[in-house]
Amino acid sequence: MTDQTSNIMSKRNVPQFFKPLYHSRAFRALWIGNTLSVFGSSITGIIIPLLVYSLTQSTVAMGFVMTAYMLPNVLILPFAGIIVDKVNRAKLMRMTDIVRCAMAFIIMSLGMSGQLTIHLLSGIAIVLGIMDGLFQPAFSAMRATVFTQDIRTSANALNQLSIQGMRLLGPALGGMIVTVWSAPIGFGIDGLTYLVSFICLLFLTKEGEIKKAVTDSKKSSFIRDCFGGIEIIKQNTWLWVTILAFCFINICTTGITVIIIPWLMNVHHHFPSYVYGLVMSGQAVGAALAAFIFGMRQTWRHRGLIAYLGIAIGGAAFMIMPFVPNPSILTLLMTIEGLGSMSFGLVWETSLQDLVAPEAFGRVASIDMLGSFALIPVGYMFTGWFASAIGGVSAMLVLSCLTLLLIAIVLCIPAIRKFD
């Protein structure tokens, strides 16, 4: 038996979950770069609030910094899609990585020299918001190209498994860095991960190129091109119904997760702060478990039911949580919620890659992200007001029931229920 034949046979014997690592150099490059980048972002995600409060001791300042990041991120998304579909995606991602790397090192330098102010941090947050608004649609479109049909399910699952793993490790390391050294050091580590991501993206050459399937002789305006993804989405019931539904489902689920659950842990149940961290870690464990299970098979049937029932299971778990004063059971419930949410996320990701042509993927991804993110700040404000008006437990029950009602309505549509 020749070495080449032996190599082919060994690849055939690789479990389905790990096939992307063996079959695709492009996947390895994209996966390694993104995994490390998420790790760095997870570190700074826990450090930024500590840094802001050390500078100002103000919750208003924290809200200002987050708005400075989120607003340009949302505003650029409609335009990011057409940019992603017009230029080399790998080059665009490398550009954003270099800029984000520079911003991270600037924060580190200013912080260590004692010159960092809340105004400078907010200005850098604006730049980072713009860069992330460009990077995410490009990364989504690149996944659609690199995650080819033969490895798509496993590639999406492995990608999500690594992301959840980094989101578990990153905050713990971030807290250790602040305790042992200083907060700015975390931004230096984040900058290094962006640099590694940039190097990994150098291995993606032809994958970043845009291949036009059809040449359109008609000229269209830039604004019309920016929203061209809407026309593509309208042609498929699964796409437009799901994006529309999750504009509202996300308001309910993220409002519960970000606003009400911290209140539930610290005020309603009077648990120590570390219990909140333990309970929330269950969400990442559940998501990782879903990714592992999803990646064990090349294809899944009844994807519409799997996706929406996953969200329904999470909504049911939210309904039980106010009546359970046991940290272990609460952690288990958040694990179930994470498993259900990730089941939806993986089905959605693979369905986008199956249904949308590569040359239009950036525009569709940007519209998808706009639908997911645009109303979330409004949802946070509404959830806070609603919980204050009727009580946290009542608000959690109402929002959970509303989530289940929206899912039931969507599943009444045959194209959603029978999506395979």
mmCIF file with all atom_site columns, N, CA and C in Angstrom, residues 258-326:
data_model
loop_
_atom_site.group_PDB
_atom_site.id
_atom_site.type_symbol
_atom_site.label_atom_id
_atom_site.label_alt_id
_atom_site.label_comp_id
_atom_site.label_asym_id
_atom_site.label_entity_id
_atom_site.label_seq_id
_atom_site.pdbx_PDB_ins_code
_atom_site.Cartn_x
_atom_site.Cartn_y
_atom_site.Cartn_z
_atom_site.occupancy
_atom_site.B_iso_or_equiv
_atom_site.pdbx_formal_charge
_atom_site.auth_seq_id
_atom_site.auth_comp_id
_atom_site.auth_asym_id
_atom_site.auth_atom_id
_atom_site.pdbx_PDB_model_num
ATOM 1   N N  . VAL A 1 258 ? -29.922 38.790 29.833 1.00 0.00 ? 258 VAL A N  1
ATOM 2   C CA . VAL A 1 258 ? -29.036 39.888 30.225 1.00 0.00 ? 258 VAL A CA 1
ATOM 3   C C  . VAL A 1 258 ? -29.598 40.717 31.364 1.00 0.00 ? 258 VAL A C  1
ATOM 4   N N  . ILE A 1 259 ? -30.915 40.910 31.409 1.00 0.00 ? 259 ILE A N  1
ATOM 5   C CA . ILE A 1 259 ? -31.509 41.815 32.394 1.00 0.00 ? 259 ILE A CA 1
ATOM 6   C C  . ILE A 1 259 ? -32.104 41.073 33.589 1.00 0.00 ? 259 ILE A C  1
ATOM 7   N N  . ILE A 1 260 ? -32.923 40.061 33.325 1.00 0.00 ? 260 ILE A N  1
ATOM 8   C CA . ILE A 1 260 ? -33.712 39.467 34.417 1.00 0.00 ? 260 ILE A CA 1
ATOM 9   C C  . ILE A 1 260 ? -32.931 38.393 35.178 1.00 0.00 ? 260 ILE A C  1
ATOM 10  N N  . ILE A 1 261 ? -32.175 37.554 34.479 1.00 0.00 ? 261 ILE A N  1
ATOM 11  C CA . ILE A 1 261 ? -31.481 36.460 35.180 1.00 0.00 ? 261 ILE A CA 1
ATOM 12  C C  . ILE A 1 261 ? -30.473 36.980 36.210 1.00 0.00 ? 261 ILE A C  1
ATOM 13  N N  . PRO A 1 262 ? -29.675 38.038 35.927 1.00 0.00 ? 262 PRO A N  1
ATOM 14  C CA . PRO A 1 262 ? -28.824 38.566 37.008 1.00 0.00 ? 262 PRO A CA 1
ATOM 15  C C  . PRO A 1 262 ? -29.636 39.025 38.219 1.00 0.00 ? 262 PRO A C  1
ATOM 16  N N  . TRP A 1 263 ? -30.788 39.664 37.964 1.00 0.00 ? 263 TRP A N  1
ATOM 17  C CA . TRP A 1 263 ? -31.668 40.063 39.076 1.00 0.00 ? 263 TRP A CA 1
ATOM 18  C C  . TRP A 1 263 ? -32.178 38.834 39.813 1.00 0.00 ? 263 TRP A C  1
ATOM 19  N N  . LEU A 1 264 ? -32.539 37.798 39.056 1.00 0.00 ? 264 LEU A N  1
ATOM 20  C CA . LEU A 1 264 ? -33.075 36.580 39.657 1.00 0.00 ? 264 LEU A CA 1
ATOM 21  C C  . LEU A 1 264 ? -32.051 35.936 40.588 1.00 0.00 ? 264 LEU A C  1
ATOM 22  N N  . MET A 1 265 ? -30.796 35.902 40.149 1.00 0.00 ? 265 MET A N  1
ATOM 23  C CA . MET A 1 265 ? -29.751 35.262 40.948 1.00 0.00 ? 265 MET A CA 1
ATOM 24  C C  . MET A 1 265 ? -29.394 36.078 42.189 1.00 0.00 ? 265 MET A C  1
ATOM 25  N N  . ASN A 1 266 ? -29.198 37.376 41.988 1.00 0.00 ? 266 ASN A N  1
ATOM 26  C CA . ASN A 1 266 ? -28.626 38.201 43.059 1.00 0.00 ? 266 ASN A CA 1
ATOM 27  C C  . ASN A 1 266 ? -29.672 38.836 43.978 1.00 0.00 ? 266 ASN A C  1
ATOM 28  N N  . VAL A 1 267 ? -30.872 39.095 43.464 1.00 0.00 ? 267 VAL A N  1
ATOM 29  C CA . VAL A 1 267 ? -31.884 39.784 44.262 1.00 0.00 ? 267 VAL A CA 1
ATOM 30  C C  . VAL A 1 267 ? -33.001 38.835 44.692 1.00 0.00 ? 267 VAL A C  1
ATOM 31  N N  . HIS A 1 268 ? -33.562 38.127 43.724 1.00 0.00 ? 268 HIS A N  1
ATOM 32  C CA . HIS A 1 268 ? -34.705 37.262 44.042 1.00 0.00 ? 268 HIS A CA 1
ATOM 33  C C  . HIS A 1 268 ? -34.283 36.051 44.882 1.00 0.00 ? 268 HIS A C  1
ATOM 34  N N  . HIS A 1 269 ? -33.211 35.355 44.422 1.00 0.00 ? 269 HIS A N  1
ATOM 35  C CA . HIS A 1 269 ? -32.750 34.170 45.155 1.00 0.00 ? 269 HIS A CA 1
ATOM 36  C C  . HIS A 1 269 ? -31.671 34.490 46.191 1.00 0.00 ? 269 HIS A C  1
ATOM 37  N N  . HIS A 1 270 ? -31.109 35.696 46.153 1.00 0.00 ? 270 HIS A N  1
ATOM 38  C CA . HIS A 1 270 ? -30.073 36.127 47.106 1.00 0.00 ? 270 HIS A CA 1
ATOM 39  C C  . HIS A 1 270 ? -28.851 35.214 47.107 1.00 0.00 ? 270 HIS A C  1
ATOM 40  N N  . PHE A 1 271 ? -28.435 34.794 45.919 1.00 0.00 ? 271 PHE A N  1
ATOM 41  C CA . PHE A 1 271 ? -27.248 33.952 45.814 1.00 0.00 ? 271 PHE A CA 1
ATOM 42  C C  . PHE A 1 271 ? -25.985 34.810 45.810 1.00 0.00 ? 271 PHE A C  1
ATOM 43  N N  . PRO A 1 272 ? -24.845 34.242 46.237 1.00 0.00 ? 272 PRO A N  1
ATOM 44  C CA . PRO A 1 272 ? -23.570 34.946 46.077 1.00 0.00 ? 272 PRO A CA 1
ATOM 45  C C  . PRO A 1 272 ? -23.255 35.168 44.593 1.00 0.00 ? 272 PRO A C  1
ATOM 46  N N  . SER A 1 273 ? -22.380 36.115 44.308 1.00 0.00 ? 273 SER A N  1
ATOM 47  C CA . SER A 1 273 ? -22.089 36.484 42.921 1.00 0.00 ? 273 SER A CA 1
ATOM 48  C C  . SER A 1 273 ? -21.530 35.315 42.112 1.00 0.00 ? 273 SER A C  1
ATOM 49  N N  . TYR A 1 274 ? -20.737 34.455 42.762 1.00 0.00 ? 274 TYR A N  1
ATOM 50  C CA . TYR A 1 274 ? -20.113 33.368 42.007 1.00 0.00 ? 274 TYR A CA 1
ATOM 51  C C  . TYR A 1 274 ? -21.147 32.373 41.476 1.00 0.00 ? 274 TYR A C  1
ATOM 52  N N  . VAL A 1 275 ? -22.312 32.296 42.143 1.00 0.00 ? 275 VAL A N  1
ATOM 53  C CA . VAL A 1 275 ? -23.358 31.390 41.669 1.00 0.00 ? 275 VAL A CA 1
ATOM 54  C C  . VAL A 1 275 ? -23.883 31.842 40.310 1.00 0.00 ? 275 VAL A C  1
ATOM 55  N N  . TYR A 1 276 ? -23.996 33.165 40.129 1.00 0.00 ? 276 TYR A N  1
ATOM 56  C CA . TYR A 1 276 ? -24.438 33.684 38.833 1.00 0.00 ? 276 TYR A CA 1
ATOM 57  C C  . TYR A 1 276 ? -23.479 33.251 37.731 1.00 0.00 ? 276 TYR A C  1
ATOM 58  N N  . GLY A 1 277 ? -22.178 33.350 37.996 1.00 0.00 ? 277 GLY A N  1
ATOM 59  C CA . GLY A 1 277 ? -21.194 32.904 37.005 1.00 0.00 ? 277 GLY A CA 1
ATOM 60  C C  . GLY A 1 277 ? -21.300 31.420 36.723 1.00 0.00 ? 277 GLY A C  1
ATOM 61  N N  . LEU A 1 278 ? -21.541 30.631 37.765 1.00 0.00 ? 278 LEU A N  1
ATOM 62  C CA . LEU A 1 278 ? -21.676 29.188 37.597 1.00 0.00 ? 278 LEU A CA 1
ATOM 63  C C  . LEU A 1 278 ? -22.908 28.853 36.764 1.00 0.00 ? 278 LEU A C  1
ATOM 64  N N  . VAL A 1 279 ? -24.018 29.510 37.070 1.00 0.00 ? 279 VAL A N  1
ATOM 65  C CA . VAL A 1 279 ? -25.258 29.245 36.333 1.00 0.00 ? 279 VAL A CA 1
ATOM 66  C C  . VAL A 1 279 ? -25.096 29.623 34.862 1.00 0.00 ? 279 VAL A C  1
ATOM 67  N N  . MET A 1 280 ? -24.495 30.768 34.592 1.00 0.00 ? 280 MET A N  1
ATOM 68  C CA . MET A 1 280 ? -24.330 31.209 33.211 1.00 0.00 ? 280 MET A CA 1
ATOM 69  C C  . MET A 1 280 ? -23.337 30.341 32.442 1.00 0.00 ? 280 MET A C  1
ATOM 70  N N  . SER A 1 281 ? -22.395 29.736 33.141 1.00 0.00 ? 281 SER A N  1
ATOM 71  C CA . SER A 1 281 ? -21.466 28.829 32.467 1.00 0.00 ? 281 SER A CA 1
ATOM 72  C C  . SER A 1 281 ? -22.194 27.600 31.936 1.00 0.00 ? 281 SER A C  1
ATOM 73  N N  . GLY A 1 282 ? -23.328 27.246 32.576 1.00 0.00 ? 282 GLY A N  1
ATOM 74  C CA . GLY A 1 282 ? -24.123 26.132 32.081 1.00 0.00 ? 282 GLY A CA 1
ATOM 75  C C  . GLY A 1 282 ? -24.615 26.365 30.673 1.00 0.00 ? 282 GLY A C  1
ATOM 76  N N  . GLN A 1 283 ? -24.894 27.627 30.323 1.00 0.00 ? 283 GLN A N  1
ATOM 77  C CA . GLN A 1 283 ? -25.350 27.959 28.969 1.00 0.00 ? 283 GLN A CA 1
ATOM 78  C C  . GLN A 1 283 ? -24.281 27.602 27.941 1.00 0.00 ? 283 GLN A C  1
ATOM 79  N N  . ALA A 1 284 ? -23.038 27.922 28.247 1.00 0.00 ? 284 ALA A N  1
ATOM 80  C CA . ALA A 1 284 ? -21.946 27.597 27.327 1.00 0.00 ? 284 ALA A CA 1
ATOM 81  C C  . ALA A 1 284 ? -21.728 26.091 27.229 1.00 0.00 ? 284 ALA A C  1
ATOM 82  N N  . VAL A 1 285 ? -21.884 25.396 28.358 1.00 0.00 ? 285 VAL A N  1
ATOM 83  C CA . VAL A 1 285 ? -21.736 23.932 28.344 1.00 0.00 ? 285 VAL A CA 1
ATOM 84  C C  . VAL A 1 285 ? -22.818 23.302 27.464 1.00 0.00 ? 285 VAL A C  1
ATOM 85  N N  . GLY A 1 286 ? -24.048 23.777 27.603 1.00 0.00 ? 286 GLY A N  1
ATOM 86  C CA . GLY A 1 286 ? -25.136 23.251 26.774 1.00 0.00 ? 286 GLY A CA 1
ATOM 87  C C  . GLY A 1 286 ? -24.913 23.523 25.301 1.00 0.00 ? 286 GLY A C  1
ATOM 88  N N  . ALA A 1 287 ? -24.413 24.726 24.982 1.00 0.00 ? 287 ALA A N  1
ATOM 89  C CA . ALA A 1 287 ? -24.135 25.066 23.592 1.00 0.00 ? 287 ALA A CA 1
ATOM 90  C C  . ALA A 1 287 ? -23.041 24.176 23.021 1.00 0.00 ? 287 ALA A C  1
ATOM 91  N N  . ALA A 1 288 ? -22.002 23.934 23.823 1.00 0.00 ? 288 ALA A N  1
ATOM 92  C CA . ALA A 1 288 ? -20.921 23.061 23.366 1.00 0.00 ? 288 ALA A CA 1
ATOM 93  C C  . ALA A 1 288 ? -21.416 21.635 23.147 1.00 0.00 ? 288 ALA A C  1
ATOM 94  N N  . LEU A 1 289 ? -22.297 21.164 24.031 1.00 0.00 ? 289 LEU A N  1
ATOM 95  C CA . LEU A 1 289 ? -22.862 19.815 23.891 1.00 0.00 ? 289 LEU A CA 1
ATOM 96  C C  . LEU A 1 289 ? -23.686 19.710 22.614 1.00 0.00 ? 289 LEU A C  1
ATOM 97  N N  . ALA A 1 290 ? -24.490 20.733 22.326 1.00 0.00 ? 290 ALA A N  1
ATOM 98  C CA . ALA A 1 290 ? -25.279 20.737 21.099 1.00 0.00 ? 290 ALA A CA 1
ATOM 99  C C  . ALA A 1 290 ? -24.380 20.709 19.870 1.00 0.00 ? 290 ALA A C  1
ATOM 100 N N  . ALA A 1 291 ? -23.294 21.475 19.911 1.00 0.00 ? 291 ALA A N  1
ATOM 101 C CA . ALA A 1 291 ? -22.365 21.507 18.784 1.00 0.00 ? 291 ALA A CA 1
ATOM 102 C C  . ALA A 1 291 ? -21.731 20.142 18.558 1.00 0.00 ? 291 ALA A C  1
ATOM 103 N N  . PHE A 1 292 ? -21.364 19.476 19.640 1.00 0.00 ? 292 PHE A N  1
ATOM 104 C CA . PHE A 1 292 ? -20.735 18.162 19.516 1.00 0.00 ? 292 PHE A CA 1
ATOM 105 C C  . PHE A 1 292 ? -21.709 17.148 18.913 1.00 0.00 ? 292 PHE A C  1
ATOM 106 N N  . ILE A 1 293 ? -22.956 17.142 19.402 1.00 0.00 ? 293 ILE A N  1
ATOM 107 C CA . ILE A 1 293 ? -23.960 16.203 18.883 1.00 0.00 ? 293 ILE A CA 1
ATOM 108 C C  . ILE A 1 293 ? -24.257 16.497 17.421 1.00 0.00 ? 293 ILE A C  1
ATOM 109 N N  . PHE A 1 294 ? -24.409 17.774 17.089 1.00 0.00 ? 294 PHE A N  1
ATOM 110 C CA . PHE A 1 294 ? -24.753 18.177 15.726 1.00 0.00 ? 294 PHE A CA 1
ATOM 111 C C  . PHE A 1 294 ? -23.664 17.768 14.735 1.00 0.00 ? 294 PHE A C  1
ATOM 112 N N  . GLY A 1 295 ? -22.422 17.841 15.188 1.00 0.00 ? 295 GLY A N  1
ATOM 113 C CA . GLY A 1 295 ? -21.309 17.542 14.293 1.00 0.00 ? 295 GLY A CA 1
ATOM 114 C C  . GLY A 1 295 ? -21.057 16.065 14.078 1.00 0.00 ? 295 GLY A C  1
ATOM 115 N N  . MET A 1 296 ? -21.749 15.194 14.777 1.00 0.00 ? 296 MET A N  1
ATOM 116 C CA . MET A 1 296 ? -21.520 13.756 14.644 1.00 0.00 ? 296 MET A CA 1
ATOM 117 C C  . MET A 1 296 ? -22.133 13.173 13.379 1.00 0.00 ? 296 MET A C  1
ATOM 118 N N  . ARG A 1 297 ? -23.039 13.933 12.735 1.00 0.00 ? 297 ARG A N  1
ATOM 119 C CA . ARG A 1 297 ? -23.668 13.462 11.506 1.00 0.00 ? 297 ARG A CA 1
ATOM 120 C C  . ARG A 1 297 ? -23.430 14.468 10.388 1.00 0.00 ? 297 ARG A C  1
ATOM 121 N N  . GLN A 1 298 ? -23.345 13.962 9.165  1.00 0.00 ? 298 GLN A N  1
ATOM 122 C CA . GLN A 1 298 ? -23.116 14.851 8.028  1.00 0.00 ? 298 GLN A CA 1
ATOM 123 C C  . GLN A 1 298 ? -24.373 15.631 7.677  1.00 0.00 ? 298 GLN A C  1
ATOM 124 N N  . THR A 1 299 ? -25.533 15.024 7.803  1.00 0.00 ? 299 THR A N  1
ATOM 125 C CA . THR A 1 299 ? -26.801 15.703 7.501  1.00 0.00 ? 299 THR A CA 1
ATOM 126 C C  . THR A 1 299 ? -27.827 15.403 8.587  1.00 0.00 ? 299 THR A C  1
ATOM 127 N N  . TRP A 1 300 ? -28.753 16.337 8.743  1.00 0.00 ? 300 TRP A N  1
ATOM 128 C CA . TRP A 1 300 ? -29.850 16.165 9.698  1.00 0.00 ? 300 TRP A CA 1
ATOM 129 C C  . TRP A 1 300 ? -31.164 16.390 8.978  1.00 0.00 ? 300 TRP A C  1
ATOM 130 N N  . ARG A 1 301 ? -32.159 15.575 9.286  1.00 0.00 ? 301 ARG A N  1
ATOM 131 C CA . ARG A 1 301 ? -33.502 15.738 8.752  1.00 0.00 ? 301 ARG A CA 1
ATOM 132 C C  . ARG A 1 301 ? -34.351 16.579 9.711  1.00 0.00 ? 301 ARG A C  1
ATOM 133 N N  . HIS A 1 302 ? -35.469 17.087 9.208  1.00 0.00 ? 302 HIS A N  1
ATOM 134 C CA . HIS A 1 302 ? -36.440 17.836 10.016 1.00 0.00 ? 302 HIS A CA 1
ATOM 135 C C  . HIS A 1 302 ? -35.770 19.030 10.717 1.00 0.00 ? 302 HIS A C  1
ATOM 136 N N  . ARG A 1 303 ? -34.974 19.765 9.955  1.00 0.00 ? 303 ARG A N  1
ATOM 137 C CA . ARG A 1 303 ? -34.201 20.847 10.562 1.00 0.00 ? 303 ARG A CA 1
ATOM 138 C C  . ARG A 1 303 ? -35.080 21.980 11.087 1.00 0.00 ? 303 ARG A C  1
ATOM 139 N N  . GLY A 1 304 ? -36.213 22.248 10.427 1.00 0.00 ? 304 GLY A N  1
ATOM 140 C CA . GLY A 1 304 ? -37.095 23.300 10.909 1.00 0.00 ? 304 GLY A CA 1
ATOM 141 C C  . GLY A 1 304 ? -37.624 23.009 12.301 1.00 0.00 ? 304 GLY A C  1
ATOM 142 N N  . LEU A 1 305 ? -38.071 21.782 12.509 1.00 0.00 ? 305 LEU A N  1
ATOM 143 C CA . LEU A 1 305 ? -38.574 21.395 13.833 1.00 0.00 ? 305 LEU A CA 1
ATOM 144 C C  . LEU A 1 305 ? -37.461 21.393 14.875 1.00 0.00 ? 305 LEU A C  1
ATOM 145 N N  . ILE A 1 306 ? -36.292 20.891 14.504 1.00 0.00 ? 306 ILE A N  1
ATOM 146 C CA . ILE A 1 306 ? -35.165 20.868 15.442 1.00 0.00 ? 306 ILE A CA 1
ATOM 147 C C  . ILE A 1 306 ? -34.835 22.282 15.901 1.00 0.00 ? 306 ILE A C  1
ATOM 148 N N  . ALA A 1 307 ? -34.791 23.216 14.954 1.00 0.00 ? 307 ALA A N  1
ATOM 149 C CA . ALA A 1 307 ? -34.394 24.587 15.270 1.00 0.00 ? 307 ALA A CA 1
ATOM 150 C C  . ALA A 1 307 ? -35.387 25.251 16.220 1.00 0.00 ? 307 ALA A C  1
ATOM 151 N N  . TYR A 1 308 ? -36.667 25.229 15.856 1.00 0.00 ? 308 TYR A N  1
ATOM 152 C CA . TYR A 1 308 ? -37.653 25.964 16.656 1.00 0.00 ? 308 TYR A CA 1
ATOM 153 C C  . TYR A 1 308 ? -37.994 25.259 17.965 1.00 0.00 ? 308 TYR A C  1
ATOM 154 N N  . LEU A 1 309 ? -37.968 23.936 17.969 1.00 0.00 ? 309 LEU A N  1
ATOM 155 C CA . LEU A 1 309 ? -38.198 23.235 19.231 1.00 0.00 ? 309 LEU A CA 1
ATOM 156 C C  . LEU A 1 309 ? -37.035 23.457 20.195 1.00 0.00 ? 309 LEU A C  1
ATOM 157 N N  . GLY A 1 310 ? -35.847 23.678 19.645 1.00 0.00 ? 310 GLY A N  1
ATOM 158 C CA . GLY A 1 310 ? -34.704 24.015 20.502 1.00 0.00 ? 310 GLY A CA 1
ATOM 159 C C  . GLY A 1 310 ? -34.940 25.318 21.255 1.00 0.00 ? 310 GLY A C  1
ATOM 160 N N  . ILE A 1 311 ? -35.433 26.339 20.537 1.00 0.00 ? 311 ILE A N  1
ATOM 161 C CA . ILE A 1 311 ? -35.746 27.609 21.204 1.00 0.00 ? 311 ILE A CA 1
ATOM 162 C C  . ILE A 1 311 ? -36.892 27.427 22.190 1.00 0.00 ? 311 ILE A C  1
ATOM 163 N N  . ALA A 1 312 ? -37.869 26.586 21.839 1.00 0.00 ? 312 ALA A N  1
ATOM 164 C CA . ALA A 1 312 ? -39.006 26.335 22.727 1.00 0.00 ? 312 ALA A CA 1
ATOM 165 C C  . ALA A 1 312 ? -38.547 25.677 24.031 1.00 0.00 ? 312 ALA A C  1
ATOM 166 N N  . ILE A 1 313 ? -37.601 24.755 23.938 1.00 0.00 ? 313 ILE A N  1
ATOM 167 C CA . ILE A 1 313 ? -37.069 24.109 25.145 1.00 0.00 ? 313 ILE A CA 1
ATOM 168 C C  . ILE A 1 313 ? -36.398 25.147 26.042 1.00 0.00 ? 313 ILE A C  1
ATOM 169 N N  . GLY A 1 314 ? -35.663 26.065 25.425 1.00 0.00 ? 314 GLY A N  1
ATOM 170 C CA . GLY A 1 314 ? -35.041 27.128 26.204 1.00 0.00 ? 314 GLY A CA 1
ATOM 171 C C  . GLY A 1 314 ? -36.068 28.015 26.874 1.00 0.00 ? 314 GLY A C  1
ATOM 172 N N  . GLY A 1 315 ? -37.155 28.350 26.153 1.00 0.00 ? 315 GLY A N  1
ATOM 173 C CA . GLY A 1 315 ? -38.215 29.161 26.747 1.00 0.00 ? 315 GLY A CA 1
ATOM 174 C C  . GLY A 1 315 ? -38.876 28.458 27.926 1.00 0.00 ? 315 GLY A C  1
ATOM 175 N N  . ALA A 1 316 ? -39.065 27.150 27.812 1.00 0.00 ? 316 ALA A N  1
ATOM 176 C CA . ALA A 1 316 ? -39.646 26.377 28.914 1.00 0.00 ? 316 ALA A CA 1
ATOM 177 C C  . ALA A 1 316 ? -38.711 26.371 30.128 1.00 0.00 ? 316 ALA A C  1
ATOM 178 N N  . ALA A 1 317 ? -37.406 26.276 29.868 1.00 0.00 ? 317 ALA A N  1
ATOM 179 C CA . ALA A 1 317 ? -36.435 26.312 30.966 1.00 0.00 ? 317 ALA A CA 1
ATOM 180 C C  . ALA A 1 317 ? -36.485 27.658 31.687 1.00 0.00 ? 317 ALA A C  1
ATOM 181 N N  . PHE A 1 318 ? -36.632 28.743 30.938 1.00 0.00 ? 318 PHE A N  1
ATOM 182 C CA . PHE A 1 318 ? -36.747 30.068 31.553 1.00 0.00 ? 318 PHE A CA 1
ATOM 183 C C  . PHE A 1 318 ? -37.979 30.152 32.461 1.00 0.00 ? 318 PHE A C  1
ATOM 184 N N  . MET A 1 319 ? -39.070 29.518 32.056 1.00 0.00 ? 319 MET A N  1
ATOM 185 C CA . MET A 1 319 ? -40.297 29.576 32.844 1.00 0.00 ? 319 MET A CA 1
ATOM 186 C C  . MET A 1 319 ? -40.149 28.897 34.198 1.00 0.00 ? 319 MET A C  1
ATOM 187 N N  . ILE A 1 320 ? -39.298 27.878 34.257 1.00 0.00 ? 320 ILE A N  1
ATOM 188 C CA . ILE A 1 320 ? -39.134 27.113 35.502 1.00 0.00 ? 320 ILE A CA 1
ATOM 189 C C  . ILE A 1 320 ? -38.201 27.816 36.478 1.00 0.00 ? 320 ILE A C  1
ATOM 190 N N  . MET A 1 321 ? -37.235 28.579 35.950 1.00 0.00 ? 321 MET A N  1
ATOM 191 C CA . MET A 1 321 ? -36.156 29.110 36.783 1.00 0.00 ? 321 MET A CA 1
ATOM 192 C C  . MET A 1 321 ? -36.601 29.956 37.978 1.00 0.00 ? 321 MET A C  1
ATOM 193 N N  . PRO A 1 322 ? -37.619 30.813 37.876 1.00 0.00 ? 322 PRO A N  1
ATOM 194 C CA . PRO A 1 322 ? -37.990 31.617 39.049 1.00 0.00 ? 322 PRO A CA 1
ATOM 195 C C  . PRO A 1 322 ? -38.458 30.799 40.251 1.00 0.00 ? 322 PRO A C  1
ATOM 196 N N  . PHE A 1 323 ? -38.864 29.554 40.010 1.00 0.00 ? 323 PHE A N  1
ATOM 197 C CA . PHE A 1 323 ? -39.424 28.740 41.084 1.00 0.00 ? 323 PHE A CA 1
ATOM 198 C C  . PHE A 1 323 ? -38.440 27.701 41.617 1.00 0.00 ? 323 PHE A C  1
ATOM 199 N N  . VAL A 1 324 ? -37.180 27.802 41.168 1.00 0.00 ? 324 VAL A N  1
ATOM 200 C CA . VAL A 1 324 ? -36.170 26.827 41.577 1.00 0.00 ? 324 VAL A CA 1
ATOM 201 C C  . VAL A 1 324 ? -35.055 27.556 42.334 1.00 0.00 ? 324 VAL A C  1
ATOM 202 N N  . PRO A 1 325 ? -34.979 27.392 43.663 1.00 0.00 ? 325 PRO A N  1
ATOM 203 C CA . PRO A 1 325 ? -33.947 28.075 44.445 1.00 0.00 ? 325 PRO A CA 1
ATOM 204 C C  . PRO A 1 325 ? -32.659 27.268 44.592 1.00 0.00 ? 325 PRO A C  1
ATOM 205 N N  . ASN A 1 326 ? -32.469 26.269 43.748 1.00 0.00 ? 326 ASN A N  1
ATOM 206 C CA . ASN A 1 326 ? -31.301 25.384 43.850 1.00 0.00 ? 326 ASN A CA 1
ATOM 207 C C  . ASN A 1 326 ? -30.299 25.713 42.745 1.00 0.00 ? 326 ASN A C  1
#
